[in-house]
Amino acid sequence: MLLGAIADDLTGASDLALTLARGGLKTVQTVGTPPPNFDPGAAEAVVISLKSRTIPAAEAVALSLEAARWLEAAGARQIVFKYCSTFDSTPAGNIGPVMEALAAHLGAGLTLACPAFPANGRTVYRGHLFVGDQLLSESPMKDHPLTPMRDADLVRVLGAQTRLAVGLVGYDVVAAGPEAVRQAFGAAADAGLGAVIVDAVCDDDLRTIAVAARDMRLITGGSGIALGLPENFRRAGLAAAAVPPATLAAPPGRAAILAGSCSAATRRQIGEAIAAGTPAFRIDPLQVADGTQTADDIIAFVTTVADGLPPLVYASAAPEAVAAVQARLGREAAGALVETLLADVARRLVALGFSRLLVAGGETSGAVVGALGLRAFAIGPEIDPGVPWMAARGGGRPLAVALKSGNFGAPDFFLKAWGLLS
């Protein structure tokens, strides 16, 4: 193994694993830190997915260090800490505390932070994160139910989360090429900085950063930061020739869509799917809480849908509706209620012979994968930037899954995904 990665949620791990697989590295994604006897086969990269984005910072640090130790023992030469391209966090972390702990554990000295993912409209300029043409603080992320992002200045955001001194490598340096960026890294280290935000507005910028960071022990960012890493290993004669991600055959059985994300992107995808005739069941958390809507109701709906477009079960709602539910049930309780329900539905559907599941939302994906007992995935074809189909390992039967970050995917995502399974 050449590259080890730690992702703070399941869909982010899939995003990164796809990037590495498209870059030509044989890649395996695991759910949680594997046991000591786990065999990743001929994998050149292993991506460990955690559920550490919104848990207490001390717990996130402990889980991340456990993953780092496993990756080190497996031979990883470089570690990537992957978080969301919208820098999802709270004033207390968890990006800063985990970054600081990993850097100390690995003896990394200086590390970099770059969440840019231009293919999905995430760019960093003058240290400020943009979502499309909007500053992060003016985008729909300002109303995220768990990690509302109301400051686009990443130097300031990260600096508030860590004891590391945080600086900036600006776009003029990145545009000057890898050697200029490498010199800027050296100057930052000499000045006592522990981390630098690095500007990037296109994929070529990310490849430039990767070349400059080839000797860094720890790299942090969104999946885009990994665009140039496979080529670094090939230039060094360590990685085999690039191979494209494998195709993925559709297992026999039925398909369903489970959406727990309340992001604007997922809501648009739900709207387009329903407009195209997708049979849909809307979850009402208040009815679930009082027992008037149950998993039995959902199973009855899904199993009676005739052949055609896969049925959609969704809890997604506009920010004002989410806020009203949270006011009644409590913020964490409302989210847990939906995640638990959808996880139970997924488990029962697979037991009934459903073999293709498309799941929207990081927290929902984590709950579903946990309920199904899945431990690892092989990476298949890309549906949209950052979202692959994957072949699940550990569930006892063939299962194709796509785990979508709430913010990712084109409006027709739910409609076109199925045609990519051979």
Tab-separated table of C-alpha atoms in Angstrom, residues 7-319:
chain	number	residue	atom	x	y	z
A	7	ALA	CA	-12.384	10.325	5.824
A	8	ASP	CA	-14.694	11.891	8.376
A	9	ASP	CA	-17.831	10.428	6.826
A	10	LEU	CA	-18.894	7.611	4.561
A	11	THR	CA	-19.907	9.539	1.450
A	12	GLY	CA	-16.744	11.623	1.627
A	13	ALA	CA	-14.730	8.430	1.718
A	14	SER	CA	-16.502	7.195	-1.426
A	15	ASP	CA	-15.747	10.506	-3.106
A	16	LEU	CA	-12.037	10.209	-2.286
A	17	ALA	CA	-11.873	6.516	-3.200
A	18	LEU	CA	-13.360	7.330	-6.598
A	19	THR	CA	-10.791	10.091	-7.158
A	20	LEU	CA	-7.927	7.726	-6.366
A	21	ALA	CA	-9.385	4.911	-8.476
A	22	ARG	CA	-9.874	7.256	-11.437
A	23	GLY	CA	-6.267	8.335	-10.933
A	24	GLY	CA	-5.185	4.748	-11.464
A	25	LEU	CA	-4.543	3.439	-7.950
A	26	LYS	CA	-6.106	0.135	-6.953
A	27	THR	CA	-8.339	1.384	-4.149
A	28	VAL	CA	-10.409	-0.205	-1.384
A	29	GLN	CA	-12.746	1.659	0.960
A	30	THR	CA	-13.444	0.302	4.435
A	31	VAL	CA	-16.138	1.128	6.961
A	32	GLY	CA	-14.313	2.013	10.155
A	33	THR	CA	-10.769	0.959	10.979
A	34	PRO	CA	-10.298	-2.618	9.782
A	35	PRO	CA	-9.301	-5.405	12.161
A	36	PRO	CA	-5.599	-6.338	12.170
A	37	ASN	CA	-6.239	-9.372	9.945
A	38	PHE	CA	-8.132	-7.443	7.238
A	39	ASP	CA	-6.758	-8.199	3.775
A	40	PRO	CA	-7.073	-5.302	1.295
A	41	GLY	CA	-5.752	-7.520	-1.461
A	42	ALA	CA	-3.576	-5.732	-4.013
A	43	ALA	CA	-4.828	-2.289	-3.003
A	44	GLU	CA	-2.375	0.563	-3.459
A	45	ALA	CA	-4.680	2.903	-1.534
A	46	VAL	CA	-7.002	2.238	1.383
A	47	VAL	CA	-9.626	4.799	2.412
A	48	ILE	CA	-10.964	4.343	5.944
A	49	SER	CA	-14.385	5.917	6.395
A	50	LEU	CA	-15.293	7.108	9.870
A	51	LYS	CA	-18.374	8.800	11.258
A	52	SER	CA	-16.455	11.552	12.988
A	53	ARG	CA	-17.598	14.840	11.457
A	54	THR	CA	-20.090	15.875	14.128
A	55	ILE	CA	-19.201	13.765	17.171
A	56	PRO	CA	-17.314	15.320	20.131
A	57	ALA	CA	-13.842	16.417	19.048
A	58	ALA	CA	-12.013	14.136	21.491
A	59	GLU	CA	-13.832	11.108	20.072
A	60	ALA	CA	-13.073	12.184	16.510
A	61	VAL	CA	-9.390	12.499	17.387
A	62	ALA	CA	-9.291	9.045	18.979
A	63	LEU	CA	-10.972	7.370	15.996
A	64	SER	CA	-8.703	9.169	13.529
A	65	LEU	CA	-5.526	8.215	15.382
A	66	GLU	CA	-6.646	4.581	15.489
A	67	ALA	CA	-7.130	4.691	11.720
A	68	ALA	CA	-3.741	6.343	11.208
A	69	ARG	CA	-2.001	3.638	13.223
A	70	TRP	CA	-3.641	0.909	11.104
A	71	LEU	CA	-2.617	2.631	7.874
A	72	GLU	CA	0.950	3.079	9.106
A	73	ALA	CA	1.155	-0.592	10.044
A	74	ALA	CA	-0.136	-1.511	6.568
A	75	GLY	CA	2.700	0.485	4.984
A	76	ALA	CA	1.123	3.792	3.956
A	77	ARG	CA	3.811	6.258	2.873
A	78	GLN	CA	1.501	9.281	2.952
A	79	ILE	CA	-1.713	10.001	4.853
A	80	VAL	CA	-4.674	12.056	3.620
A	81	PHE	CA	-7.260	13.418	6.060
A	82	LYS	CA	-10.382	13.980	3.993
A	83	TYR	CA	-13.255	16.251	5.001
A	84	CYS	CA	-16.098	17.865	3.095
A	85	SER	CA	-15.437	20.306	0.272
A	86	THR	CA	-17.607	22.786	2.187
A	87	PHE	CA	-15.297	22.499	5.230
A	88	ASP	CA	-18.222	21.264	7.351
A	89	SER	CA	-17.371	21.867	10.995
A	90	THR	CA	-18.309	23.782	14.112
A	91	PRO	CA	-16.297	26.427	15.998
A	92	ALA	CA	-14.880	23.605	18.131
A	93	GLY	CA	-13.914	21.328	15.237
A	94	ASN	CA	-13.626	18.645	14.203
A	95	ILE	CA	-11.299	19.496	11.327
A	96	GLY	CA	-8.769	21.460	13.377
A	97	PRO	CA	-8.433	19.055	16.326
A	98	VAL	CA	-8.090	15.992	14.093
A	99	MET	CA	-5.575	17.722	11.817
A	100	GLU	CA	-3.504	18.821	14.802
A	101	ALA	CA	-3.527	15.343	16.378
A	102	LEU	CA	-2.609	13.581	13.139
A	103	ALA	CA	0.203	16.027	12.424
A	104	ALA	CA	1.655	15.468	15.894
A	105	HIS	CA	1.314	11.686	15.663
A	106	LEU	CA	2.920	11.518	12.221
A	107	GLY	CA	5.614	14.089	12.974
A	108	ALA	CA	4.347	15.951	9.945
A	109	GLY	CA	5.582	19.448	10.706
A	110	LEU	CA	3.698	21.583	8.192
A	111	THR	CA	0.492	20.310	6.620
A	112	LEU	CA	-1.882	21.852	4.107
A	113	ALA	CA	-5.641	22.310	3.978
A	114	CYS	CA	-7.453	22.625	0.655
A	115	PRO	CA	-11.123	21.627	0.376
A	116	ALA	CA	-11.408	22.785	-3.257
A	117	PHE	CA	-13.408	20.532	-5.596
A	118	PRO	CA	-13.871	22.597	-8.782
A	119	ALA	CA	-15.901	19.891	-10.554
A	120	ASN	CA	-18.592	20.453	-7.943
A	121	GLY	CA	-18.174	24.220	-7.775
A	122	ARG	CA	-16.012	24.384	-4.631
A	123	THR	CA	-13.052	26.729	-5.062
A	124	VAL	CA	-10.699	28.554	-2.704
A	125	TYR	CA	-9.452	32.047	-3.538
A	126	ARG	CA	-7.545	34.354	-1.168
A	127	GLY	CA	-8.308	31.825	1.534
A	128	HIS	CA	-12.073	32.148	1.051
A	129	LEU	CA	-14.218	29.154	0.121
A	130	PHE	CA	-16.766	29.572	-2.660
A	131	VAL	CA	-19.723	27.317	-3.503
A	132	GLY	CA	-20.363	28.098	-7.138
A	133	ASP	CA	-20.405	31.891	-7.368
A	134	GLN	CA	-21.315	32.367	-3.709
A	135	LEU	CA	-19.137	32.663	-0.675
A	136	LEU	CA	-19.630	29.664	1.609
A	137	SER	CA	-21.256	31.957	4.159
A	138	GLU	CA	-23.870	33.046	1.609
A	139	SER	CA	-24.558	29.583	0.181
A	140	PRO	CA	-27.207	27.105	1.371
A	141	MET	CA	-24.516	25.739	3.718
A	142	LYS	CA	-25.233	28.658	6.045
A	143	ASP	CA	-28.430	26.797	7.005
A	144	HIS	CA	-26.997	23.280	7.337
A	145	PRO	CA	-28.869	21.588	10.213
A	146	LEU	CA	-25.725	20.131	11.821
A	147	THR	CA	-22.792	22.251	10.682
A	148	PRO	CA	-23.990	25.690	9.542
A	149	MET	CA	-21.094	27.472	7.829
A	150	ARG	CA	-21.328	31.236	8.294
A	151	ASP	CA	-17.725	32.272	7.672
A	152	ALA	CA	-15.963	31.763	4.326
A	153	ASP	CA	-12.478	32.784	5.558
A	154	LEU	CA	-10.815	29.402	6.024
A	155	VAL	CA	-7.718	30.803	7.710
A	156	ARG	CA	-9.978	32.263	10.374
A	157	VAL	CA	-12.244	29.201	10.597
A	158	LEU	CA	-9.365	26.739	10.936
A	159	GLY	CA	-7.403	29.038	13.230
A	160	ALA	CA	-10.300	29.044	15.696
A	161	GLN	CA	-10.264	25.227	15.853
A	162	THR	CA	-6.591	24.473	16.441
A	163	ARG	CA	-3.499	25.560	18.320
A	164	LEU	CA	-1.542	25.313	15.079
A	165	ALA	CA	-0.548	28.633	13.531
A	166	VAL	CA	-2.442	28.861	10.235
A	167	GLY	CA	-1.315	30.766	7.124
A	168	LEU	CA	-2.201	31.091	3.455
A	169	VAL	CA	-0.542	30.115	0.189
A	170	GLY	CA	-2.362	32.404	-2.228
A	171	TYR	CA	-3.381	31.935	-5.814
A	172	ASP	CA	-0.507	33.940	-7.262
A	173	VAL	CA	1.904	31.380	-5.789
A	174	VAL	CA	-0.125	28.389	-6.981
A	175	ALA	CA	-0.315	29.867	-10.496
A	176	ALA	CA	3.484	30.095	-10.544
A	177	GLY	CA	3.780	26.306	-10.406
A	178	PRO	CA	4.878	23.443	-8.140
A	179	GLU	CA	8.322	24.791	-7.295
A	180	ALA	CA	6.886	28.122	-6.146
A	181	VAL	CA	4.363	26.297	-3.962
A	182	ARG	CA	7.088	24.056	-2.526
A	183	GLN	CA	9.150	27.104	-1.637
A	184	ALA	CA	6.100	28.694	-0.011
A	185	PHE	CA	5.645	25.543	2.079
A	186	GLY	CA	9.260	25.776	3.189
A	187	ALA	CA	8.901	29.443	4.117
A	188	ALA	CA	5.735	28.691	6.092
A	189	ALA	CA	7.475	25.930	8.031
A	190	ASP	CA	10.456	28.188	8.744
A	191	ALA	CA	8.034	30.820	10.061
A	192	GLY	CA	6.608	28.337	12.570
A	193	LEU	CA	3.288	27.705	10.859
A	194	GLY	CA	1.658	24.325	11.373
A	195	ALA	CA	-0.886	24.496	8.543
A	196	VAL	CA	-1.568	26.520	5.421
A	197	ILE	CA	-4.775	27.030	3.501
A	198	VAL	CA	-3.934	26.716	-0.209
A	199	ASP	CA	-5.920	28.437	-2.953
A	200	ALA	CA	-7.234	26.389	-5.892
A	201	VAL	CA	-9.786	27.335	-8.536
A	202	CYS	CA	-9.325	24.551	-11.107
A	203	ASP	CA	-8.160	20.943	-11.288
A	204	ASP	CA	-4.738	21.954	-12.616
A	205	ASP	CA	-4.201	23.967	-9.415
A	206	LEU	CA	-4.884	20.827	-7.387
A	207	ARG	CA	-2.379	18.854	-9.455
A	208	THR	CA	0.185	21.608	-8.900
A	209	ILE	CA	-0.393	21.426	-5.148
A	210	ALA	CA	-0.070	17.629	-5.201
A	211	VAL	CA	3.331	17.805	-6.913
A	212	ALA	CA	4.541	20.369	-4.385
A	213	ALA	CA	3.274	18.235	-1.492
A	214	ARG	CA	4.781	14.960	-2.646
A	215	ASP	CA	7.046	14.749	0.430
A	216	MET	CA	4.440	15.859	2.985
A	217	ARG	CA	3.607	13.153	5.482
A	218	LEU	CA	0.075	14.513	6.011
A	219	ILE	CA	-2.198	16.212	3.484
A	220	THR	CA	-5.723	17.405	4.301
A	221	GLY	CA	-8.618	18.558	2.161
A	222	GLY	CA	-11.554	17.538	0.034
A	223	SER	CA	-11.271	14.717	-2.472
A	224	GLY	CA	-9.894	17.122	-5.080
A	225	ILE	CA	-6.596	17.335	-3.224
A	226	ALA	CA	-5.966	13.721	-4.272
A	227	LEU	CA	-6.213	14.408	-8.017
A	228	GLY	CA	-2.446	14.513	-8.476
A	229	LEU	CA	-1.324	12.081	-5.781
A	230	PRO	CA	-1.423	8.848	-7.845
A	231	GLU	CA	0.862	10.406	-10.442
A	232	ASN	CA	3.375	11.301	-7.720
A	233	PHE	CA	3.735	7.610	-6.899
A	234	ARG	CA	4.044	6.669	-10.564
A	235	ARG	CA	6.764	9.285	-11.119
A	236	ALA	CA	8.637	7.773	-8.191
A	237	GLY	CA	8.359	4.304	-9.740
A	238	LEU	CA	6.215	3.025	-6.853
A	239	ALA	CA	2.782	2.660	-8.444
A	240	ALA	CA	1.794	0.402	-11.285
A	241	ALA	CA	0.492	1.777	-14.557
A	242	ALA	CA	-2.879	3.472	-14.256
A	243	VAL	CA	-5.946	1.250	-14.578
A	244	PRO	CA	-9.508	2.592	-14.924
A	245	PRO	CA	-12.134	1.795	-12.256
A	246	ALA	CA	-13.897	-1.494	-12.835
A	247	THR	CA	-17.334	-1.799	-14.333
A	248	LEU	CA	-20.024	-3.036	-11.961
A	249	ALA	CA	-22.742	-5.494	-12.858
A	250	ALA	CA	-26.211	-4.919	-11.435
A	251	PRO	CA	-26.989	-7.753	-9.014
A	252	PRO	CA	-30.323	-9.468	-9.622
A	253	GLY	CA	-33.085	-7.924	-7.552
A	254	ARG	CA	-34.923	-4.637	-7.137
A	255	ALA	CA	-33.727	-1.098	-6.495
A	256	ALA	CA	-34.707	1.748	-4.165
A	257	ILE	CA	-33.665	5.304	-3.255
A	258	LEU	CA	-33.387	6.422	0.376
A	259	ALA	CA	-32.828	10.146	0.959
A	260	GLY	CA	-32.213	11.662	4.373
A	261	SER	CA	-30.259	14.733	3.305
A	262	CYS	CA	-31.966	18.127	3.480
A	263	SER	CA	-29.427	19.861	1.241
A	264	ALA	CA	-30.595	22.045	-1.625
A	265	ALA	CA	-28.987	19.686	-4.164
A	266	THR	CA	-30.812	16.623	-2.838
A	267	ARG	CA	-34.115	18.497	-2.709
A	268	ARG	CA	-33.699	19.439	-6.373
A	269	GLN	CA	-32.932	15.795	-7.230
A	270	ILE	CA	-36.059	14.647	-5.400
A	271	GLY	CA	-38.158	17.225	-7.214
A	272	GLU	CA	-36.860	16.181	-10.624
A	273	ALA	CA	-37.343	12.485	-9.865
A	274	ILE	CA	-40.942	13.002	-8.731
A	275	ALA	CA	-41.667	15.190	-11.763
A	276	ALA	CA	-40.405	12.342	-13.965
A	277	GLY	CA	-42.875	9.923	-12.384
A	278	THR	CA	-40.790	8.328	-9.632
A	279	PRO	CA	-43.087	6.785	-6.986
A	280	ALA	CA	-42.288	8.601	-3.739
A	281	PHE	CA	-43.008	8.273	-0.011
A	282	ARG	CA	-42.388	11.315	2.192
A	283	ILE	CA	-41.302	10.718	5.770
A	284	ASP	CA	-42.796	13.078	8.340
A	285	PRO	CA	-40.521	13.018	11.433
A	286	LEU	CA	-43.325	14.248	13.682
A	287	GLN	CA	-45.546	11.362	12.579
A	288	VAL	CA	-42.667	8.945	13.069
A	289	ALA	CA	-42.154	10.326	16.581
A	290	ASP	CA	-45.798	9.828	17.554
A	291	GLY	CA	-46.027	6.388	15.949
A	292	THR	CA	-48.481	7.213	13.173
A	293	GLN	CA	-45.851	6.577	10.461
A	294	THR	CA	-43.670	3.484	10.717
A	295	ALA	CA	-41.153	1.376	8.812
A	296	ASP	CA	-44.023	-1.031	8.056
A	297	ASP	CA	-45.783	1.757	6.146
A	298	ILE	CA	-42.665	2.416	4.064
A	299	ILE	CA	-42.023	-1.256	3.324
A	300	ALA	CA	-45.645	-1.699	2.267
A	301	PHE	CA	-45.309	1.247	-0.129
A	302	VAL	CA	-41.971	0.225	-1.637
A	303	THR	CA	-42.841	-3.448	-2.138
A	304	THR	CA	-46.122	-2.680	-3.893
A	305	VAL	CA	-44.573	-0.307	-6.468
A	306	ALA	CA	-44.755	-1.839	-9.926
A	307	ASP	CA	-41.672	-2.289	-12.072
A	308	GLY	CA	-40.325	0.919	-13.559
A	309	LEU	CA	-38.541	3.779	-11.870
A	310	PRO	CA	-37.128	2.730	-8.479
A	311	PRO	CA	-39.253	3.953	-5.551
A	312	LEU	CA	-37.999	6.938	-3.550
A	313	VAL	CA	-38.302	7.299	0.233
A	314	TYR	CA	-37.286	10.722	1.487
A	315	ALA	CA	-37.199	12.833	4.623
A	316	SER	CA	-35.671	15.841	2.889
A	317	ALA	CA	-37.307	19.204	3.589
A	318	ALA	CA	-36.642	22.938	3.313
A	319	PRO	CA	-34.616	24.645	6.085
